[in-house]
Amino acid sequence: MVKMETAELETDLSLFKYDNLEQLPTRYRELDEAERTERIEAALGELGDDVVILGHNYQRREIVEHADFIGDSYQLSKQASEADAKYVIFGGVTFMAESADIITADDQTVILPSMEASCPMAGMAEALQVDAAWAEITDAAPEANIVPITYMNSYADLKAFCASQGGLVCTSSNAHRAFEYAFEQGDKVLFLPDKHLGENTAHRLDMEDEIVEWDPWDSDGKDAETVAEQDIILWDGYCQVHERFRPDHIEQIRADHEDANVIVHPECRREVVEAADKAGSTATICETIENAAPGETWAIGTEIHLTKHLQRWHPEVNVLPLCGDACMDCNAMRQIDPNYLTWVLEELIEGRERNVIEVAPEEKDLAKVALDRMLEI
Ligand code: 13P
Ligand code: SF4
């Protein structure tokens, strides 16, 4: 089998999916927090029920303070599906805002305050690449019924592709249920794009012997025939924030705090999840700290803003970042600057819609099928 070459694909693997990047006008760049808060509150007062703000758990304090709902990817997609506001302002990254646009009604508009909030992991599995790899793997195993599952952290065209092949979307809170659904429909799973979430989910289902990692463009990697022998095929994507955590960090925190409990996100490497006391989505991390007894110590292995929120929200619990100052913030999430929030709200008052996320109609219906399958499992 000849290895695939990237040059075979006429795909533009650009960092930003949307090319209508609107930069913040200069007059919004230097607002101080007091003035900004006053202006955001005034704008929200004027816009009333026309606007709902959804904030992911990794957003900055100045964004979550203004959010009507704060949550993980799954909770926010549920909220988007139930929202009846004319404008859904998404404090999150592009793939989350796309999902909100797919799920909301046609007369609702989704706004991502800054178009630069693009998750690098979502860019690691472009639909055109996956389509080419799919042809390879289905040729290599013509008898197999492979069901593609894409993590929410992917673009709408990949979600649409998965639906077209009988697959679905999952988030970190329901990946195990998506796998179960897929194995009821078929006999193999292609999981995209996060190999760590895929591996951790396979372990949760006692299917760790069935996994194989696949990078179709790696000339030293496995060919499609070898890959197709396994039941769970993991695309070679990962999150740069969560890959940084190591078992050493857990050892160190336990050495420094002998009563420390450790919870990590399932985007972390397998060995980190294994060494931790618990793993779960950002909502599970929040619930764990909410339910902790006063005085308990919890070290958290995820994006640093969530750890800081939990320190503020639960001063009765000793909440620590798992790797101290080295714990990273997510550069994509950080692009949602509160000055941008002020700008998009004030523009709405003037009747101008800025940074609208609009999924192409030809992708929307199919991507919705993949999201609806997730919401039903
Ligand atoms: P959650 O679904 O757990 O909120 O995670 C989203 C994410 O991007 C984690 O990096
Ligand atoms: Fe993407 Fe990782 Fe940021 Fe989540 S934390 S949005 S997966 S880069």
mmCIF file of C-alpha atoms and ligand atoms in Angstrom:
data_model
loop_
_atom_site.group_PDB
_atom_site.id
_atom_site.type_symbol
_atom_site.label_atom_id
_atom_site.label_comp_id
_atom_site.label_asym_id
_atom_site.label_seq_id
_atom_site.Cartn_x
_atom_site.Cartn_y
_atom_site.Cartn_z
ATOM 1 C CA MET A 1 0.000 0.000 0.000
ATOM 2 C CA VAL A 2 1.392 3.399 -0.994
ATOM 3 C CA LYS A 3 1.228 6.015 1.743
ATOM 4 C CA MET A 4 -0.966 9.025 1.102
ATOM 5 C CA GLU A 5 0.737 12.304 0.440
ATOM 6 C CA THR A 6 -0.533 15.622 1.701
ATOM 7 C CA ALA A 7 0.068 17.086 -1.751
ATOM 8 C CA GLU A 8 -2.653 14.780 -3.085
ATOM 9 C CA LEU A 9 -5.166 16.930 -1.292
ATOM 10 C CA GLU A 10 -6.221 20.240 -2.668
ATOM 11 C CA THR A 11 -7.127 21.482 0.753
ATOM 12 C CA ASP A 12 -6.337 24.775 2.351
ATOM 13 C CA LEU A 13 -5.348 23.885 5.910
ATOM 14 C CA SER A 14 -5.556 27.440 7.160
ATOM 15 C CA LEU A 15 -5.676 28.200 10.872
ATOM 16 C CA PHE A 16 -8.827 30.264 10.660
ATOM 17 C CA LYS A 17 -11.844 28.652 9.126
ATOM 18 C CA TYR A 18 -13.664 31.948 8.490
ATOM 19 C CA ASP A 19 -12.135 34.614 6.318
ATOM 20 C CA ASN A 20 -14.454 37.413 7.390
ATOM 21 C CA LEU A 21 -12.178 38.305 10.312
ATOM 22 C CA GLU A 22 -13.323 41.635 11.662
ATOM 23 C CA GLN A 23 -10.717 43.399 13.755
ATOM 24 C CA LEU A 24 -11.578 45.352 16.844
ATOM 25 C CA PRO A 25 -11.817 49.099 16.114
ATOM 26 C CA THR A 26 -9.033 51.060 17.827
ATOM 27 C CA ARG A 27 -11.430 52.953 20.083
ATOM 28 C CA TYR A 28 -12.312 49.647 21.815
ATOM 29 C CA ARG A 29 -8.743 48.569 22.486
ATOM 30 C CA GLU A 30 -7.977 50.534 25.623
ATOM 31 C CA LEU A 31 -11.214 50.271 27.626
ATOM 32 C CA ASP A 32 -10.626 49.812 31.350
ATOM 33 C CA GLU A 33 -12.594 47.195 33.219
ATOM 34 C CA ALA A 34 -14.936 49.572 35.040
ATOM 35 C CA GLU A 35 -15.970 51.408 31.874
ATOM 36 C CA ARG A 36 -16.256 48.175 29.920
ATOM 37 C CA THR A 37 -18.466 46.516 32.540
ATOM 38 C CA GLU A 38 -20.745 49.537 32.631
ATOM 39 C CA ARG A 39 -21.060 49.570 28.838
ATOM 40 C CA ILE A 40 -21.656 45.812 28.573
ATOM 41 C CA GLU A 41 -24.370 46.005 31.232
ATOM 42 C CA ALA A 42 -25.980 49.012 29.544
ATOM 43 C CA ALA A 43 -25.963 47.227 26.170
ATOM 44 C CA LEU A 44 -27.399 44.046 27.673
ATOM 45 C CA GLY A 45 -30.118 46.106 29.382
ATOM 46 C CA GLU A 46 -31.057 47.683 26.071
ATOM 47 C CA LEU A 47 -30.966 44.438 24.071
ATOM 48 C CA GLY A 48 -32.940 42.555 26.760
ATOM 49 C CA ASP A 49 -34.308 39.151 25.744
ATOM 50 C CA ASP A 50 -32.947 39.558 22.226
ATOM 51 C CA VAL A 51 -29.552 38.369 23.440
ATOM 52 C CA VAL A 52 -28.293 35.329 25.319
ATOM 53 C CA ILE A 53 -24.608 34.890 26.201
ATOM 54 C CA LEU A 54 -23.219 31.359 26.445
ATOM 55 C CA GLY A 55 -19.813 31.020 28.103
ATOM 56 C CA HIS A 56 -17.577 27.973 28.029
ATOM 57 C CA ASN A 57 -15.871 27.061 31.303
ATOM 58 C CA TYR A 58 -12.476 28.077 29.825
ATOM 59 C CA GLN A 59 -13.483 31.663 29.132
ATOM 60 C CA ARG A 60 -11.902 34.570 30.964
ATOM 61 C CA ARG A 61 -13.489 35.835 34.168
ATOM 62 C CA GLU A 62 -14.638 39.024 32.382
ATOM 63 C CA ILE A 63 -16.640 36.895 29.918
ATOM 64 C CA VAL A 64 -18.163 34.312 32.285
ATOM 65 C CA GLU A 65 -19.289 37.139 34.586
ATOM 66 C CA HIS A 66 -21.607 38.319 31.819
ATOM 67 C CA ALA A 67 -22.736 34.886 30.646
ATOM 68 C CA ASP A 68 -26.349 33.736 31.061
ATOM 69 C CA PHE A 69 -25.126 30.127 30.995
ATOM 70 C CA ILE A 70 -21.696 28.718 31.768
ATOM 71 C CA GLY A 71 -20.910 25.108 30.980
ATOM 72 C CA ASP A 72 -19.089 22.407 29.069
ATOM 73 C CA SER A 73 -19.504 21.815 25.339
ATOM 74 C CA TYR A 74 -22.434 19.473 25.818
ATOM 75 C CA GLN A 75 -24.337 21.752 28.203
ATOM 76 C CA LEU A 76 -23.800 24.755 25.937
ATOM 77 C CA SER A 77 -25.069 22.902 22.874
ATOM 78 C CA LYS A 78 -28.183 21.943 24.889
ATOM 79 C CA GLN A 79 -28.611 25.570 25.938
ATOM 80 C CA ALA A 80 -28.231 26.706 22.331
ATOM 81 C CA SER A 81 -30.900 24.233 21.223
ATOM 82 C CA GLU A 82 -33.296 25.610 23.863
ATOM 83 C CA ALA A 83 -32.469 29.324 23.456
ATOM 84 C CA ASP A 84 -35.119 31.550 21.942
ATOM 85 C CA ALA A 85 -33.128 34.790 21.829
ATOM 86 C CA LYS A 86 -32.615 36.443 18.462
ATOM 87 C CA TYR A 87 -28.857 36.626 19.056
ATOM 88 C CA VAL A 88 -26.731 33.916 20.659
ATOM 89 C CA ILE A 89 -23.357 35.394 21.609
ATOM 90 C CA PHE A 90 -20.915 32.531 22.011
ATOM 91 C CA GLY A 91 -18.065 32.846 24.479
ATOM 92 C CA GLY A 92 -16.102 29.889 23.167
ATOM 93 C CA VAL A 93 -14.353 28.778 19.997
ATOM 94 C CA THR A 94 -15.398 28.497 16.359
ATOM 95 C CA PHE A 95 -16.534 24.872 16.388
ATOM 96 C CA MET A 96 -18.820 25.554 19.385
ATOM 97 C CA ALA A 97 -20.384 28.592 17.693
ATOM 98 C CA GLU A 98 -20.849 26.569 14.491
ATOM 99 C CA SER A 99 -22.664 23.875 16.453
ATOM 100 C CA ALA A 100 -24.896 26.539 18.001
ATOM 101 C CA ASP A 101 -25.692 27.872 14.522
ATOM 102 C CA ILE A 102 -26.578 24.368 13.330
ATOM 103 C CA ILE A 103 -28.836 23.678 16.296
ATOM 104 C CA THR A 104 -30.613 27.045 16.551
ATOM 105 C CA ALA A 105 -33.524 28.132 14.335
ATOM 106 C CA ASP A 106 -32.906 29.879 11.007
ATOM 107 C CA ASP A 107 -34.062 33.239 12.342
ATOM 108 C CA GLN A 108 -31.515 33.154 15.196
ATOM 109 C CA THR A 109 -28.033 34.578 14.677
ATOM 110 C CA VAL A 110 -24.890 33.256 16.332
ATOM 111 C CA ILE A 111 -22.064 35.691 16.997
ATOM 112 C CA LEU A 112 -18.509 34.747 17.958
ATOM 113 C CA PRO A 113 -17.044 37.990 19.348
ATOM 114 C CA SER A 114 -13.607 37.278 17.856
ATOM 115 C CA MET A 115 -13.213 35.179 14.713
ATOM 116 C CA GLU A 116 -9.672 34.283 15.783
ATOM 117 C CA ALA A 117 -10.935 31.864 18.419
ATOM 118 C CA SER A 118 -10.040 28.733 16.437
ATOM 119 C CA CYS A 119 -9.253 25.473 18.244
ATOM 120 C CA PRO A 120 -6.063 23.950 16.751
ATOM 121 C CA MET A 121 -7.311 20.414 17.404
ATOM 122 C CA ALA A 122 -10.375 21.010 15.199
ATOM 123 C CA GLY A 123 -7.954 21.927 12.395
ATOM 124 C CA MET A 124 -6.151 18.583 12.752
ATOM 125 C CA ALA A 125 -8.914 16.680 10.966
ATOM 126 C CA GLU A 126 -10.086 18.567 7.905
ATOM 127 C CA ALA A 127 -13.076 17.009 6.158
ATOM 128 C CA LEU A 128 -11.185 16.670 2.858
ATOM 129 C CA GLN A 129 -8.372 14.771 4.574
ATOM 130 C CA VAL A 130 -10.806 12.503 6.379
ATOM 131 C CA ASP A 131 -12.700 11.853 3.156
ATOM 132 C CA ALA A 132 -9.464 10.670 1.474
ATOM 133 C CA ALA A 133 -8.505 8.528 4.468
ATOM 134 C CA TRP A 134 -12.014 7.082 4.579
ATOM 135 C CA ALA A 135 -11.638 5.880 0.988
ATOM 136 C CA GLU A 136 -8.380 4.138 1.989
ATOM 137 C CA ILE A 137 -9.753 2.420 5.041
ATOM 138 C CA THR A 138 -13.036 1.319 3.480
ATOM 139 C CA ASP A 139 -11.082 -0.088 0.504
ATOM 140 C CA ALA A 140 -8.829 -1.951 2.903
ATOM 141 C CA ALA A 141 -11.787 -3.469 4.791
ATOM 142 C CA PRO A 142 -14.665 -3.722 2.287
ATOM 143 C CA GLU A 143 -16.649 -6.107 4.498
ATOM 144 C CA ALA A 144 -16.426 -3.968 7.621
ATOM 145 C CA ASN A 145 -19.113 -1.572 8.764
ATOM 146 C CA ILE A 146 -17.074 1.377 10.093
ATOM 147 C CA VAL A 147 -18.912 4.117 11.993
ATOM 148 C CA PRO A 148 -17.153 7.498 12.187
ATOM 149 C CA ILE A 149 -17.488 9.484 15.412
ATOM 150 C CA THR A 150 -16.213 12.999 15.615
ATOM 151 C CA TYR A 151 -15.520 14.824 18.826
ATOM 152 C CA MET A 152 -17.433 18.101 19.097
ATOM 153 C CA ASN A 153 -14.025 19.777 18.610
ATOM 154 C CA SER A 154 -14.264 19.597 14.818
ATOM 155 C CA TYR A 155 -15.720 21.726 12.056
ATOM 156 C CA ALA A 156 -19.230 21.435 10.654
ATOM 157 C CA ASP A 157 -18.118 19.822 7.382
ATOM 158 C CA LEU A 158 -16.549 16.933 9.310
ATOM 159 C CA LYS A 159 -19.705 16.547 11.401
ATOM 160 C CA ALA A 160 -21.667 16.437 8.131
ATOM 161 C CA PHE A 161 -19.278 13.814 6.747
ATOM 162 C CA CYS A 162 -19.783 11.626 9.834
ATOM 163 C CA ALA A 163 -23.562 11.861 9.524
ATOM 164 C CA SER A 164 -23.352 10.903 5.843
ATOM 165 C CA GLN A 165 -21.580 7.683 6.862
ATOM 166 C CA GLY A 166 -24.019 6.791 9.665
ATOM 167 C CA GLY A 167 -21.893 8.361 12.386
ATOM 168 C CA LEU A 168 -22.355 11.024 15.024
ATOM 169 C CA VAL A 169 -20.806 13.672 17.243
ATOM 170 C CA CYS A 170 -19.798 13.290 20.883
ATOM 171 C CA THR A 171 -18.357 15.470 23.618
ATOM 172 C CA SER A 172 -16.031 14.435 26.418
ATOM 173 C CA SER A 173 -19.068 13.811 28.647
ATOM 174 C CA ASN A 174 -20.773 11.295 26.355
ATOM 175 C CA ALA A 175 -17.979 9.737 24.250
ATOM 176 C CA HIS A 176 -18.545 6.337 25.908
ATOM 177 C CA ARG A 177 -22.232 6.428 24.945
ATOM 178 C CA ALA A 178 -21.336 7.418 21.371
ATOM 179 C CA PHE A 179 -18.991 4.410 21.159
ATOM 180 C CA GLU A 180 -21.747 2.122 22.457
ATOM 181 C CA TYR A 181 -24.176 3.544 19.893
ATOM 182 C CA ALA A 182 -21.599 3.080 17.108
ATOM 183 C CA PHE A 183 -20.952 -0.549 18.033
ATOM 184 C CA GLU A 184 -24.710 -1.191 17.939
ATOM 185 C CA GLN A 185 -24.744 0.162 14.351
ATOM 186 C CA GLY A 186 -21.483 -1.292 13.041
ATOM 187 C CA ASP A 187 -18.376 -3.267 13.927
ATOM 188 C CA LYS A 188 -15.583 -0.673 13.864
ATOM 189 C CA VAL A 189 -15.185 2.953 14.925
ATOM 190 C CA LEU A 190 -13.078 5.692 13.335
ATOM 191 C CA PHE A 191 -12.667 8.303 16.084
ATOM 192 C CA LEU A 192 -11.715 11.885 15.156
ATOM 193 C CA PRO A 193 -9.738 13.993 15.908
ATOM 194 C CA ASP A 194 -8.578 13.466 19.543
ATOM 195 C CA LYS A 195 -6.575 10.272 19.994
ATOM 196 C CA HIS A 196 -6.321 10.738 23.762
ATOM 197 C CA LEU A 197 -10.066 11.047 24.322
ATOM 198 C CA GLY A 198 -10.489 8.035 22.024
ATOM 199 C CA GLU A 199 -7.954 5.975 23.966
ATOM 200 C CA ASN A 200 -9.391 6.979 27.334
ATOM 201 C CA THR A 201 -12.887 6.086 26.149
ATOM 202 C CA ALA A 202 -11.725 2.680 24.881
ATOM 203 C CA HIS A 203 -10.254 1.996 28.335
ATOM 204 C CA ARG A 204 -13.477 3.033 30.001
ATOM 205 C CA LEU A 205 -15.275 0.408 27.870
ATOM 206 C CA ASP A 206 -12.560 -2.251 28.457
ATOM 207 C CA MET A 207 -11.730 -2.151 24.745
ATOM 208 C CA GLU A 208 -8.115 -0.999 25.051
ATOM 209 C CA ASP A 209 -6.835 -4.047 23.144
ATOM 210 C CA GLU A 210 -8.856 -2.962 20.117
ATOM 211 C CA ILE A 211 -7.217 0.412 19.490
ATOM 212 C CA VAL A 212 -4.833 1.551 16.787
ATOM 213 C CA GLU A 213 -3.551 5.067 16.076
ATOM 214 C CA TRP A 214 -3.578 6.149 12.464
ATOM 215 C CA ASP A 215 -1.879 8.943 10.598
ATOM 216 C CA PRO A 216 -2.490 8.144 6.917
ATOM 217 C CA TRP A 217 0.259 10.596 5.869
ATOM 218 C CA ASP A 218 3.013 9.195 8.093
ATOM 219 C CA SER A 219 5.345 7.361 5.720
ATOM 220 C CA ASP A 220 6.660 5.258 8.648
ATOM 221 C CA GLY A 221 3.197 4.614 10.032
ATOM 222 C CA LYS A 222 0.799 1.729 9.638
ATOM 223 C CA ASP A 223 -0.895 1.104 6.324
ATOM 224 C CA ALA A 224 -4.679 0.967 5.960
ATOM 225 C CA GLU A 225 -4.830 -2.880 5.850
ATOM 226 C CA THR A 226 -3.029 -3.183 9.186
ATOM 227 C CA VAL A 227 -5.120 -0.407 10.726
ATOM 228 C CA ALA A 228 -8.368 -2.007 9.558
ATOM 229 C CA GLU A 229 -7.625 -5.138 11.581
ATOM 230 C CA GLN A 230 -8.451 -3.258 14.775
ATOM 231 C CA ASP A 231 -11.945 -2.201 15.921
ATOM 232 C CA ILE A 232 -11.143 1.293 17.196
ATOM 233 C CA ILE A 233 -9.148 3.500 14.833
ATOM 234 C CA LEU A 234 -7.891 6.732 16.395
ATOM 235 C CA TRP A 235 -7.054 9.755 14.262
ATOM 236 C CA ASP A 236 -3.736 11.311 15.239
ATOM 237 C CA GLY A 237 -5.033 14.603 16.698
ATOM 238 C CA TYR A 238 -4.562 16.059 20.175
ATOM 239 C CA CYS A 239 -5.026 19.171 22.295
ATOM 240 C CA GLN A 240 -1.847 21.162 22.825
ATOM 241 C CA VAL A 241 -3.053 22.378 26.224
ATOM 242 C CA HIS A 242 -3.880 18.957 27.691
ATOM 243 C CA GLU A 243 -0.927 17.113 26.140
ATOM 244 C CA ARG A 244 1.356 19.107 28.444
ATOM 245 C CA PHE A 245 0.261 17.271 31.585
ATOM 246 C CA ARG A 246 2.535 14.429 32.692
ATOM 247 C CA PRO A 247 2.369 11.751 35.434
ATOM 248 C CA ASP A 248 5.329 13.595 37.054
ATOM 249 C CA HIS A 249 3.028 16.536 37.761
ATOM 250 C CA ILE A 250 0.702 14.203 39.664
ATOM 251 C CA GLU A 251 3.610 12.677 41.615
ATOM 252 C CA GLN A 252 4.863 16.142 42.494
ATOM 253 C CA ILE A 253 1.493 17.419 43.679
ATOM 254 C CA ARG A 254 1.036 14.324 45.853
ATOM 255 C CA ALA A 255 4.529 14.812 47.287
ATOM 256 C CA ASP A 256 3.744 18.477 48.099
ATOM 257 C CA HIS A 257 0.173 17.855 49.360
ATOM 258 C CA GLU A 258 -0.256 14.377 50.749
ATOM 259 C CA ASP A 259 -4.055 14.739 50.937
ATOM 260 C CA ALA A 260 -4.361 15.923 47.312
ATOM 261 C CA ASN A 261 -6.986 14.427 45.019
ATOM 262 C CA VAL A 262 -6.373 14.811 41.303
ATOM 263 C CA ILE A 263 -8.956 15.293 38.552
ATOM 264 C CA VAL A 264 -8.017 15.708 34.876
ATOM 265 C CA HIS A 265 -9.769 16.210 31.552
ATOM 266 C CA PRO A 266 -9.971 13.111 29.287
ATOM 267 C CA GLU A 267 -8.074 15.014 26.565
ATOM 268 C CA CYS A 268 -4.999 14.286 28.726
ATOM 269 C CA ARG A 269 -2.660 11.426 27.801
ATOM 270 C CA ARG A 270 -3.656 7.947 28.943
ATOM 271 C CA GLU A 271 -0.902 7.709 31.550
ATOM 272 C CA VAL A 272 -2.071 10.963 33.145
ATOM 273 C CA VAL A 273 -5.705 9.818 33.301
ATOM 274 C CA GLU A 274 -4.523 6.515 34.791
ATOM 275 C CA ALA A 275 -2.481 8.255 37.482
ATOM 276 C CA ALA A 276 -5.312 10.673 38.416
ATOM 277 C CA ASP A 277 -8.112 9.903 40.895
ATOM 278 C CA LYS A 278 -10.783 10.986 38.457
ATOM 279 C CA ALA A 279 -11.235 12.196 34.870
ATOM 280 C CA GLY A 280 -14.141 14.026 33.300
ATOM 281 C CA SER A 281 -15.451 16.858 31.171
ATOM 282 C CA THR A 282 -15.210 20.424 32.387
ATOM 283 C CA ALA A 283 -18.747 20.053 33.812
ATOM 284 C CA THR A 284 -17.655 16.974 35.776
ATOM 285 C CA ILE A 285 -14.646 18.900 37.091
ATOM 286 C CA CYS A 286 -16.986 21.703 38.246
ATOM 287 C CA GLU A 287 -19.387 19.243 39.929
ATOM 288 C CA THR A 288 -16.511 17.496 41.683
ATOM 289 C CA ILE A 289 -15.332 20.728 43.276
ATOM 290 C CA GLU A 290 -18.920 21.798 44.099
ATOM 291 C CA ASN A 291 -19.399 18.488 45.928
ATOM 292 C CA ALA A 292 -16.022 18.483 47.687
ATOM 293 C CA ALA A 293 -16.062 18.822 51.481
ATOM 294 C CA PRO A 294 -14.623 22.064 52.917
ATOM 295 C CA GLY A 295 -10.863 21.710 53.405
ATOM 296 C CA GLU A 296 -10.407 19.007 50.748
ATOM 297 C CA THR A 297 -7.536 19.514 48.300
ATOM 298 C CA TRP A 298 -8.118 19.031 44.571
ATOM 299 C CA ALA A 299 -5.493 19.493 41.873
ATOM 300 C CA ILE A 300 -6.979 20.112 38.442
ATOM 301 C CA GLY A 301 -5.436 19.092 35.142
ATOM 302 C CA THR A 302 -7.140 21.269 32.586
ATOM 303 C CA GLU A 303 -7.086 24.747 31.064
ATOM 304 C CA ILE A 304 -6.004 27.262 33.689
ATOM 305 C CA HIS A 305 -8.984 29.647 33.522
ATOM 306 C CA LEU A 306 -11.347 26.958 34.793
ATOM 307 C CA THR A 307 -9.027 26.230 37.718
ATOM 308 C CA LYS A 308 -8.976 29.941 38.566
ATOM 309 C CA HIS A 309 -12.787 30.188 38.372
ATOM 310 C CA LEU A 310 -13.107 27.225 40.726
ATOM 311 C CA GLN A 311 -10.679 28.837 43.174
ATOM 312 C CA ARG A 312 -12.871 31.953 43.205
ATOM 313 C CA TRP A 313 -16.200 30.117 43.280
ATOM 314 C CA HIS A 314 -15.151 27.620 45.996
ATOM 315 C CA PRO A 315 -12.785 29.255 48.483
ATOM 316 C CA GLU A 316 -13.740 26.543 51.012
ATOM 317 C CA VAL A 317 -11.922 23.943 48.853
ATOM 318 C CA ASN A 318 -8.171 23.986 48.301
ATOM 319 C CA VAL A 319 -8.132 24.072 44.480
ATOM 320 C CA LEU A 320 -4.696 23.834 42.839
ATOM 321 C CA PRO A 321 -3.502 23.878 39.222
ATOM 322 C CA LEU A 322 -1.929 20.476 38.516
ATOM 323 C CA CYS A 323 1.278 21.898 37.107
ATOM 324 C CA GLY A 324 1.445 25.264 38.867
ATOM 325 C CA ASP A 325 2.502 28.207 36.734
ATOM 326 C CA ALA A 326 3.291 25.887 33.835
ATOM 327 C CA CYS A 327 -0.439 25.098 33.390
ATOM 328 C CA MET A 328 -1.439 26.670 30.118
ATOM 329 C CA ASP A 329 -4.317 28.755 29.033
ATOM 330 C CA CYS A 330 -5.931 27.978 25.705
ATOM 331 C CA ASN A 331 -4.858 30.538 23.151
ATOM 332 C CA ALA A 332 -8.030 29.998 21.117
ATOM 333 C CA MET A 333 -10.357 30.578 24.076
ATOM 334 C CA ARG A 334 -8.303 33.626 25.109
ATOM 335 C CA GLN A 335 -9.127 35.372 21.820
ATOM 336 C CA ILE A 336 -12.590 36.174 23.201
ATOM 337 C CA ASP A 337 -11.517 39.442 24.694
ATOM 338 C CA PRO A 338 -14.091 41.400 26.743
ATOM 339 C CA ASN A 339 -13.417 44.439 24.534
ATOM 340 C CA TYR A 340 -14.700 42.376 21.602
ATOM 341 C CA LEU A 341 -17.792 41.512 23.629
ATOM 342 C CA THR A 342 -18.433 45.217 24.256
ATOM 343 C CA TRP A 343 -18.000 45.943 20.552
ATOM 344 C CA VAL A 344 -20.338 43.244 19.196
ATOM 345 C CA LEU A 345 -23.050 44.200 21.708
ATOM 346 C CA GLU A 346 -22.834 47.930 20.947
ATOM 347 C CA GLU A 347 -22.852 47.176 17.227
ATOM 348 C CA LEU A 348 -26.079 45.186 17.656
ATOM 349 C CA ILE A 349 -27.682 48.226 19.246
ATOM 350 C CA GLU A 350 -26.701 50.169 16.104
ATOM 351 C CA GLY A 351 -28.307 47.437 13.988
ATOM 352 C CA ARG A 352 -25.011 45.938 12.779
ATOM 353 C CA GLU A 353 -24.234 42.240 13.161
ATOM 354 C CA ARG A 354 -20.498 41.615 13.538
ATOM 355 C CA ASN A 355 -18.659 38.290 13.396
ATOM 356 C CA VAL A 356 -21.650 36.147 12.536
ATOM 357 C CA ILE A 357 -20.988 32.411 12.311
ATOM 358 C CA GLU A 358 -23.003 30.924 9.488
ATOM 359 C CA VAL A 359 -22.502 27.312 8.511
ATOM 360 C CA ALA A 360 -22.891 26.680 4.773
ATOM 361 C CA PRO A 361 -26.435 25.418 4.040
ATOM 362 C CA GLU A 362 -25.122 22.288 2.277
ATOM 363 C CA GLU A 363 -23.300 21.252 5.493
ATOM 364 C CA LYS A 364 -25.883 22.384 7.978
ATOM 365 C CA ASP A 365 -28.604 19.753 7.577
ATOM 366 C CA LEU A 366 -26.248 16.790 7.697
ATOM 367 C CA ALA A 367 -24.191 18.218 10.557
ATOM 368 C CA LYS A 368 -27.459 18.638 12.442
ATOM 369 C CA VAL A 369 -28.197 14.932 11.973
ATOM 370 C CA ALA A 370 -24.840 14.113 13.639
ATOM 371 C CA LEU A 371 -25.517 16.541 16.503
ATOM 372 C CA ASP A 372 -29.101 15.345 16.978
ATOM 373 C CA ARG A 373 -27.859 11.758 17.203
ATOM 374 C CA MET A 374 -25.582 12.900 20.010
ATOM 375 C CA LEU A 375 -28.365 14.757 21.825
ATOM 376 C CA GLU A 376 -30.506 11.583 21.643
ATOM 377 C CA ILE A 377 -28.022 9.025 22.995
HETATM 378 P P1 13P B 1 -15.638 20.103 27.538
HETATM 379 O O1 13P B 1 -16.613 19.504 26.609
HETATM 380 O O2 13P B 1 -15.235 19.163 28.640
HETATM 381 O O3 13P B 1 -16.118 21.413 28.050
HETATM 382 O O4 13P B 1 -14.270 20.342 26.762
HETATM 383 C C1 13P B 1 -14.147 21.190 25.680
HETATM 384 C C2 13P B 1 -12.746 21.438 25.332
HETATM 385 O O5 13P B 1 -12.440 22.097 24.364
HETATM 386 C C3 13P B 1 -11.730 20.842 26.165
HETATM 387 O O6 13P B 1 -10.481 21.213 25.705
HETATM 388 FE FE1 SF4 B 2 -9.106 23.214 21.572
HETATM 389 FE FE2 SF4 B 2 -7.552 22.335 23.560
HETATM 390 FE FE3 SF4 B 2 -8.414 24.849 23.539
HETATM 391 FE FE4 SF4 B 2 -10.103 22.832 24.052
HETATM 392 S S1 SF4 B 2 -8.361 23.503 25.289
HETATM 393 S S2 SF4 B 2 -10.496 24.578 22.696
HETATM 394 S S3 SF4 B 2 -9.282 21.265 22.635
HETATM 395 S S4 SF4 B 2 -7.027 23.888 22.051
#
